[in-house]
């Protein structure tokens, strides 16, 4: 697929799409989540791209919605669907559904919608969906304790691109490599010529590291799962409640997530925990150990029977008097014991092993002195060893766990994508259930609706009267004011749009003919001036050219000019539509004048008012075929004629 051939896709966006593993498949499926994983493409932009790609795939020119009012009906229909989506993704994904003239697209969506209508929108399932969002890539990772080294300038640039999370160092010789080995816990060398060189530290020669960067930056995988933990768990819950069988093993996923903390670190390894605590608490342990040793010496000095009183001797010592020789001669055993206690405290409090304990030997000791002080250089060396051991163990554990999680990466993405797609299906299911929808049949001419109810009215759907109506060819629709003529046109427009989207319609049963374009003209707000009137006539002039296959809905076109001229204009438009075999419904109060001006017998249907009750019309909302409905004034005169004693109103009624 040529990405730049998709409407609205330029070279930059095409390059972003090319980075996807299966961009063509995602575009054909309308997979907004997958498309949005492309760099710099938002969900909204992804939905627009998917819509354009689907149109191109099916050869749809996008001309079905031919007027502003037709597009408003589509927007209303889409809004009703999107209101029933739980996730933002679901809203954007539903925007890839559009009315089409292409049978292949309509059938594709009908198959999807038919499956969707069988979904049970369980409240617990909808609650679980609220926590599902598209997975976010791991970003902002910086690793300081490991580095990449190379002697090649080109490899240096490649390493910077392939492993941006790691420091990349340039080396010339063994000496510089040794310095890196002492500075970093692990060094990855890209040059094979350094193989076999014995240097201090954890130095590994891996010439192919740039070909498999994830193995050398396990933080990528761990951070991805840590950052997306709640979304993954929510998606897992969705599948369990829905009873679906995802590609991802949920027990394995949950077990792996339990081993990763919120920052992408390893959880549950006792040795790593020990080393981490040792590094963090080293300074505090040494400081406390000094106090332990000095407390012992202080007690020993205070109790000694020497030439001067012990308390005076202690005072001199604390004032800084030189007592090395006295300590050496009089308190050698006590000093050794103080050092031993200090060392034991560091080893015990940090839970150091035998090898680490050897470093503690250098922290305390040497010539007797008071107060007892630690060797900062030895502490620094111990800290370096503990830190290196911690980092190496963490890296090994992270590498092992990341390898396990990489196997779950694609299934996990599929898990979330499937949950998000389930939201789309459930939105359609909820729409169908909320508005008592059925899947329409497609074929024939015009349309036939049984028990249709419009969800676009400003009343509760349960209060909407059902409408039965069908038209083949050209028809005038008459009726009283506020009797439901415009609502009937809206219902017809909505059902035709939904049917050509491949979606269920709000009716007990419906048949919709194959429509090439929907032309819906709303009622004009007042008489038009000469310029606007001419523009409107030009619009209808274009409409009647090649009208075969079009469905035309017009609401009171006579309002554009005076009634006599309007009747003639409408009659002329109907004649052209009739000759071309188009289907049309024109709402008009000028049925008699239009019939008189037309060169063929124009069909007239009527929405009949059955009477006035307490000043309000009672209307049969289903238009009667071949029936010119009475007007509101006629009904009022009829009521007055029945109530009055004189003959004025009866005479007036006879004029209708």
PDB file of C-alpha atoms in Angstrom, residues 67 447 471 473-475 489 492 515 517-521 540 543-544 547 549-555 573-574 577 582-587:
ATOM      1  CA  UNK A  67     -25.525  18.034   1.980  1.00  0.00           C
ATOM      2  CA  UNK A 447     -36.986   2.414   1.722  1.00  0.00           C
ATOM      3  CA  UNK A 471     -41.405   5.183  -0.321  1.00  0.00           C
ATOM      4  CA  UNK A 473     -40.053   6.895  -6.307  1.00  0.00           C
ATOM      5  CA  UNK A 474     -41.068  10.505  -5.746  1.00  0.00           C
ATOM      6  CA  UNK A 475     -43.537  11.404  -2.981  1.00  0.00           C
ATOM      7  CA  UNK A 489     -37.523  12.868   7.475  1.00  0.00           C
ATOM      8  CA  UNK A 492     -35.589   8.177   7.302  1.00  0.00           C
ATOM      9  CA  UNK A 515     -28.328   4.806  -2.246  1.00  0.00           C
ATOM     10  CA  UNK A 517     -25.899   9.876  -2.385  1.00  0.00           C
ATOM     11  CA  UNK A 518     -28.093  11.209   0.394  1.00  0.00           C
ATOM     12  CA  UNK A 519     -29.362  14.722  -0.278  1.00  0.00           C
ATOM     13  CA  UNK A 520     -31.210  16.096   2.735  1.00  0.00           C
ATOM     14  CA  UNK A 521     -32.282  19.740   2.652  1.00  0.00           C
ATOM     15  CA  UNK A 540     -31.206  21.797  -7.242  1.00  0.00           C
ATOM     16  CA  UNK A 543     -29.052  17.719  -8.005  1.00  0.00           C
ATOM     17  CA  UNK A 544     -31.362  16.573 -10.797  1.00  0.00           C
ATOM     18  CA  UNK A 547     -30.026  11.679  -9.902  1.00  0.00           C
ATOM     19  CA  UNK A 549     -29.557   6.157  -7.176  1.00  0.00           C
ATOM     20  CA  UNK A 550     -29.870   9.275  -5.062  1.00  0.00           C
ATOM     21  CA  UNK A 551     -32.255   9.649  -2.152  1.00  0.00           C
ATOM     22  CA  UNK A 552     -33.576  13.185  -1.801  1.00  0.00           C
ATOM     23  CA  UNK A 553     -35.226  14.449   1.388  1.00  0.00           C
ATOM     24  CA  UNK A 554     -36.511  18.042   1.347  1.00  0.00           C
ATOM     25  CA  UNK A 555     -38.281  19.865   4.146  1.00  0.00           C
ATOM     26  CA  UNK A 573     -37.773  19.291  -9.547  1.00  0.00           C
ATOM     27  CA  UNK A 574     -40.066  16.322  -8.905  1.00  0.00           C
ATOM     28  CA  UNK A 577     -36.316  13.179 -10.259  1.00  0.00           C
ATOM     29  CA  UNK A 582     -34.717   8.640  -8.089  1.00  0.00           C
ATOM     30  CA  UNK A 583     -36.421   8.260  -4.719  1.00  0.00           C
ATOM     31  CA  UNK A 584     -37.476  11.418  -2.919  1.00  0.00           C
ATOM     32  CA  UNK A 585     -39.674  12.685  -0.105  1.00  0.00           C
ATOM     33  CA  UNK A 586     -40.649  16.352  -0.201  1.00  0.00           C
ATOM     34  CA  UNK A 587     -42.437  17.737   2.860  1.00  0.00           C
TER      35      UNK A 587
END
